[in-house]
Coordinates of C-alpha atoms in Angstrom, one line a residue:
Chain A
M28 CA -20.0 41.6 2.9
Q29 CA -16.9 43.3 1.7
I30 CA -13.3 42.4 2.4
T31 CA -10.1 44.3 1.6
L32 CA -7.0 42.4 0.6
D33 CA -3.4 43.2 -0.2
I34 CA -2.5 41.3 -3.3
P35 CA 0.6 41.4 -5.7
E36 CA 0.3 43.4 -8.9
A37 CA 0.5 40.3 -11.1
L38 CA -2.4 38.7 -9.3
L39 CA -4.5 41.8 -9.7
T40 CA -4.1 41.7 -13.5
R41 CA -5.4 38.1 -13.5
L42 CA -8.2 39.0 -11.1
N43 CA -9.3 41.9 -13.3
A44 CA -9.9 39.4 -16.1
I45 CA -12.5 37.4 -14.0
D46 CA -14.0 40.4 -12.2
Q47 CA -17.6 39.5 -11.4
S48 CA -17.0 35.8 -10.8
L49 CA -14.4 36.3 -8.0
P50 CA -16.8 34.9 -5.3
Q51 CA -17.2 31.7 -7.2
V52 CA -13.5 31.4 -7.9
L53 CA -12.9 31.8 -4.1
E54 CA -15.4 29.1 -3.4
L55 CA -13.9 26.7 -5.9
A56 CA -10.4 27.3 -4.5
L57 CA -11.6 26.7 -0.9
D58 CA -13.3 23.4 -2.0
E59 CA -10.0 22.3 -3.6
L60 CA -8.0 23.2 -0.6
T61 CA -10.2 21.4 1.9
A62 CA -10.4 18.3 -0.3
R63 CA -6.7 17.8 0.1
P64 CA -5.4 15.6 2.9
Q65 CA -4.1 17.6 5.8
S66 CA -0.9 15.8 5.9
G67 CA 1.1 13.6 3.5
F68 CA 0.8 9.8 3.1
T69 CA 1.2 8.3 6.5
G70 CA 1.9 4.8 5.3
F71 CA 5.6 4.7 5.2
A72 CA 6.0 6.1 8.7
E73 CA 3.5 3.5 10.0
V74 CA 5.2 0.6 8.3
L75 CA 8.7 1.8 9.3
E76 CA 7.6 2.1 13.0
F77 CA 6.3 -1.4 12.7
L78 CA 9.5 -2.7 11.2
A79 CA 11.5 -0.9 14.0
N80 CA 10.1 -3.5 16.4
L81 CA 11.8 -6.3 14.5
P82 CA 8.5 -8.2 13.8
T83 CA 8.5 -12.0 13.4
P84 CA 7.4 -13.5 10.1
E85 CA 4.0 -14.2 11.6
E86 CA 3.6 -10.5 12.6
I87 CA 4.7 -9.4 9.1
L88 CA 2.0 -11.6 7.6
A89 CA -0.6 -10.2 10.0
L90 CA 0.3 -6.5 9.1
R91 CA -2.7 -4.5 8.0
P92 CA -3.1 -0.7 7.7
S93 CA -4.3 1.2 10.8
E94 CA -7.8 2.6 10.5
T95 CA -6.5 6.1 9.7
L96 CA -4.2 4.8 7.0
Q97 CA -7.0 2.5 5.5
A98 CA -9.3 5.5 5.4
Q99 CA -6.7 7.5 3.5
I100 CA -6.1 4.7 1.1
D101 CA -9.8 4.2 0.5
Q102 CA -10.3 7.9 -0.1
L103 CA -7.5 8.0 -2.6
S104 CA -8.8 4.8 -4.3
E105 CA -12.3 6.2 -4.7
K106 CA -10.9 9.4 -6.2
H107 CA -8.6 7.4 -8.5
K108 CA -11.6 5.5 -9.8
A109 CA -13.5 8.7 -10.4
N110 CA -10.4 10.2 -12.2
A111 CA -10.5 13.0 -9.7
L112 CA -7.1 12.9 -8.0
T113 CA -5.3 16.2 -7.7
L114 CA -1.6 16.3 -8.6
Q115 CA -0.7 16.0 -5.0
E116 CA -3.0 13.1 -4.4
Q117 CA -1.6 11.3 -7.5
Q118 CA 1.8 11.4 -5.7
L119 CA 0.2 10.0 -2.5
W120 CA -1.4 7.2 -4.5
Q121 CA 1.9 6.4 -6.1
Q122 CA 3.5 6.2 -2.7
Y123 CA 0.7 3.8 -1.6
E124 CA 1.4 1.6 -4.7
Y125 CA 5.1 1.5 -3.8
L126 CA 4.3 0.7 -0.2
E127 CA 1.9 -2.1 -1.2
H128 CA 4.7 -3.5 -3.4
L129 CA 7.3 -3.5 -0.6
V130 CA 4.9 -5.0 2.0
S131 CA 3.8 -7.6 -0.5
L132 CA 7.4 -8.7 -1.0
A133 CA 8.0 -8.7 2.7
K134 CA 4.9 -10.8 3.4
A135 CA 5.7 -13.3 0.6
K136 CA 9.3 -13.7 1.9
A137 CA 8.1 -14.0 5.5
Y138 CA 5.8 -16.8 4.4
L139 CA 8.5 -18.6 2.4
K140 CA 10.8 -18.3 5.5
L141 CA 8.2 -19.9 7.7
Q142 CA 7.7 -22.7 5.2
S143 CA 11.4 -23.4 5.0
N144 CA 11.7 -23.4 8.8
L145 CA 8.9 -26.0 8.9
H146 CA 10.9 -28.3 6.6
E147 CA 14.2 -28.0 8.4
Chain B
M8 CA -20.8 6.8 -5.5
S9 CA -23.5 4.7 -3.8
K10 CA -22.8 1.0 -3.6
T11 CA -24.9 -1.9 -2.5
Y12 CA -23.7 -3.5 0.7
V13 CA -22.3 -7.0 0.1
P14 CA -23.6 -9.2 2.9
A15 CA -20.8 -11.1 4.9
S16 CA -22.0 -14.5 3.8
L17 CA -21.9 -13.5 0.1
R18 CA -18.4 -12.0 0.6
R19 CA -17.3 -15.3 2.3
N20 CA -18.5 -17.3 -0.8
V21 CA -16.7 -14.9 -3.1
V22 CA -13.4 -15.2 -1.1
E23 CA -13.7 -19.0 -0.9
R24 CA -14.4 -19.4 -4.6
A25 CA -11.4 -17.3 -5.5
G26 CA -9.1 -19.2 -3.1
S27 CA -8.5 -15.8 -1.4
C28 CA -6.6 -14.6 -4.5
C29 CA -7.3 -11.6 -6.6
E30 CA -9.1 -12.9 -9.7
Y31 CA -7.2 -10.4 -11.9
C32 CA -3.6 -10.3 -10.8
L33 CA -3.8 -13.5 -8.8
R34 CA -2.3 -11.9 -5.6
P35 CA -3.0 -14.0 -2.5
E36 CA -4.8 -11.9 0.1
L37 CA -2.2 -13.0 2.7
F38 CA 0.4 -11.1 0.8
S39 CA -1.2 -7.7 0.5
L40 CA -1.3 -4.8 2.9
S41 CA -5.0 -3.8 2.2
V42 CA -7.6 -6.6 2.4
H43 CA -9.0 -7.7 -0.9
E44 CA -12.4 -6.3 -2.0
V45 CA -15.5 -7.7 -3.7
D46 CA -15.6 -6.3 -7.2
H47 CA -18.8 -5.9 -9.2
V48 CA -17.4 -7.2 -12.5
I49 CA -20.2 -5.3 -14.3
A50 CA -20.4 -2.1 -12.2
E51 CA -23.7 -1.3 -10.7
K52 CA -23.9 1.9 -12.7
H53 CA -23.9 -0.3 -15.9
G54 CA -26.7 -2.5 -14.4
G55 CA -24.5 -5.1 -12.7
T56 CA -26.1 -6.9 -9.8
T57 CA -24.8 -7.9 -6.4
T58 CA -25.1 -11.6 -7.1
E59 CA -22.4 -14.3 -7.2
D60 CA -22.4 -14.4 -11.0
N61 CA -21.3 -10.7 -11.1
L62 CA -18.9 -10.6 -8.2
A63 CA -15.2 -11.3 -8.2
L64 CA -12.5 -11.0 -5.6
A65 CA -10.0 -8.2 -6.4
C66 CA -7.0 -6.7 -4.6
K67 CA -7.1 -3.0 -3.8
L68 CA -4.9 -2.1 -6.7
C69 CA -6.7 -4.1 -9.4
N70 CA -10.0 -2.9 -8.1
T71 CA -8.8 0.7 -8.2
F72 CA -7.3 0.5 -11.7
K73 CA -10.5 -1.2 -13.0
G74 CA -12.9 1.3 -11.3
S75 CA -16.3 1.0 -12.9
D76 CA -14.9 0.2 -16.4
I77 CA -16.2 -2.7 -18.3
A78 CA -14.2 -2.1 -21.5
S79 CA -11.1 -0.3 -22.7
I80 CA -8.9 0.1 -25.7
D81 CA -7.1 -2.9 -27.1
P82 CA -3.5 -1.7 -27.3
E83 CA -2.9 -3.7 -30.5
T84 CA -6.0 -2.9 -32.6
D85 CA -7.1 0.4 -30.9
E86 CA -10.7 -1.1 -30.8
I87 CA -12.9 -0.7 -27.8
T88 CA -12.8 -4.2 -26.2
A89 CA -14.6 -5.7 -23.2
L90 CA -12.5 -6.5 -20.2
Y91 CA -11.9 -10.1 -19.0
H92 CA -14.9 -11.3 -17.0
P93 CA -13.9 -13.7 -14.3
R94 CA -17.3 -15.3 -14.2
R95 CA -18.1 -15.7 -17.9
D96 CA -14.6 -16.1 -19.4
R97 CA -12.3 -19.1 -18.8
W98 CA -9.0 -17.8 -17.6
S99 CA -7.0 -20.4 -19.5
E100 CA -8.6 -19.3 -22.8
H101 CA -7.4 -15.8 -22.3
F102 CA -4.2 -16.0 -20.3
Q103 CA -1.1 -18.1 -20.0
L104 CA 1.6 -17.8 -17.4
E105 CA 5.1 -17.6 -18.6
N106 CA 7.4 -17.4 -15.6
A107 CA 5.6 -14.6 -13.7
A108 CA 4.2 -12.8 -16.7
F109 CA 0.7 -13.1 -18.2
I110 CA 0.8 -13.9 -21.9
P111 CA -2.5 -12.6 -23.5
L112 CA -4.3 -15.1 -25.7
S113 CA -7.1 -12.8 -26.7
D114 CA -8.0 -9.2 -27.3
R115 CA -9.8 -8.9 -24.0
A116 CA -6.8 -10.3 -22.2
R117 CA -4.5 -7.7 -23.8
T118 CA -7.0 -5.0 -22.9
T119 CA -7.3 -6.1 -19.3
I120 CA -3.5 -6.5 -18.9
R121 CA -3.0 -3.0 -20.0
L122 CA -5.8 -1.3 -18.0
L123 CA -5.0 -3.2 -14.8
Q124 CA -1.2 -3.1 -15.3
L125 CA -1.0 -6.8 -14.7
N126 CA 2.5 -7.2 -16.1
R127 CA 4.1 -4.1 -14.5
S128 CA 7.7 -4.8 -13.4
R129 CA 6.9 -4.5 -9.7
I130 CA 4.1 -7.1 -9.9
L131 CA 6.3 -9.6 -11.8
K132 CA 8.8 -9.6 -8.9
E133 CA 6.0 -10.2 -6.5
R134 CA 4.2 -12.8 -8.6
S135 CA 7.3 -15.0 -8.8
L136 CA 7.3 -15.1 -5.0
W137 CA 3.5 -15.8 -4.9
L138 CA 4.2 -18.7 -7.3
D139 CA 7.0 -20.0 -5.0
S140 CA 4.6 -19.9 -2.1
G141 CA 2.1 -22.3 -3.7
L142 CA -0.7 -20.1 -2.4
I143 CA -1.6 -18.7 -5.8
K144 CA -4.7 -20.1 -7.3
I145 CA -4.4 -20.3 -11.1
P146 CA -7.9 -20.3 -12.5
I147 CA -8.8 -22.9 -15.1

């Protein structure tokens, strides 16, 4: 099958250099594109919405990621282990690391608050 | 990456043995967003088995930083060095807690601290709260 494309002059120069392998290049680019998450990291929105309901310390301790968020974290984790994160995914992973840090602080403080209430 | 399924009863034993704390950074599971995972200390691709003597409880971050690695570069000697093995190595022979920081007592402790970022500034802040909570289980 043949397709006709309008492309900028500068890109044409680069394409001329690869000439015969253009179909493979397109295939690789498509793989890369579809491997990327459709949206950004959803973790912060999820945790902020949770916090907007003024959770109790017990509720903070019980906080776990939604199924969707967990799937996203797991996918990033597997790619991190395989050293296969794209630049964009590296940023998403760093956002997760930061979120895990903040939630960990909140949970520990919630626990300490509950303990001090017990001893009052 | 195919991985052997860890049966629920085996997972329970691993969690219980670890006191629900990550066996690398010591994070109590109660204080993490993601649940802790069962780590193959020697990854399956290196011949590690799904048996209690090769399993450890690890938080999501430690498990991710460790991946399937069993060794890394000692930042002091530049030598390839085995990572700390929670089943074969005694924690107290390799690490010491000073405030919230891990002081390495061996080459493998140094190597593990670097690879798993066990003394990053964020975790030091968290660890001092874990210590205050009394939920942290310091291995012997």
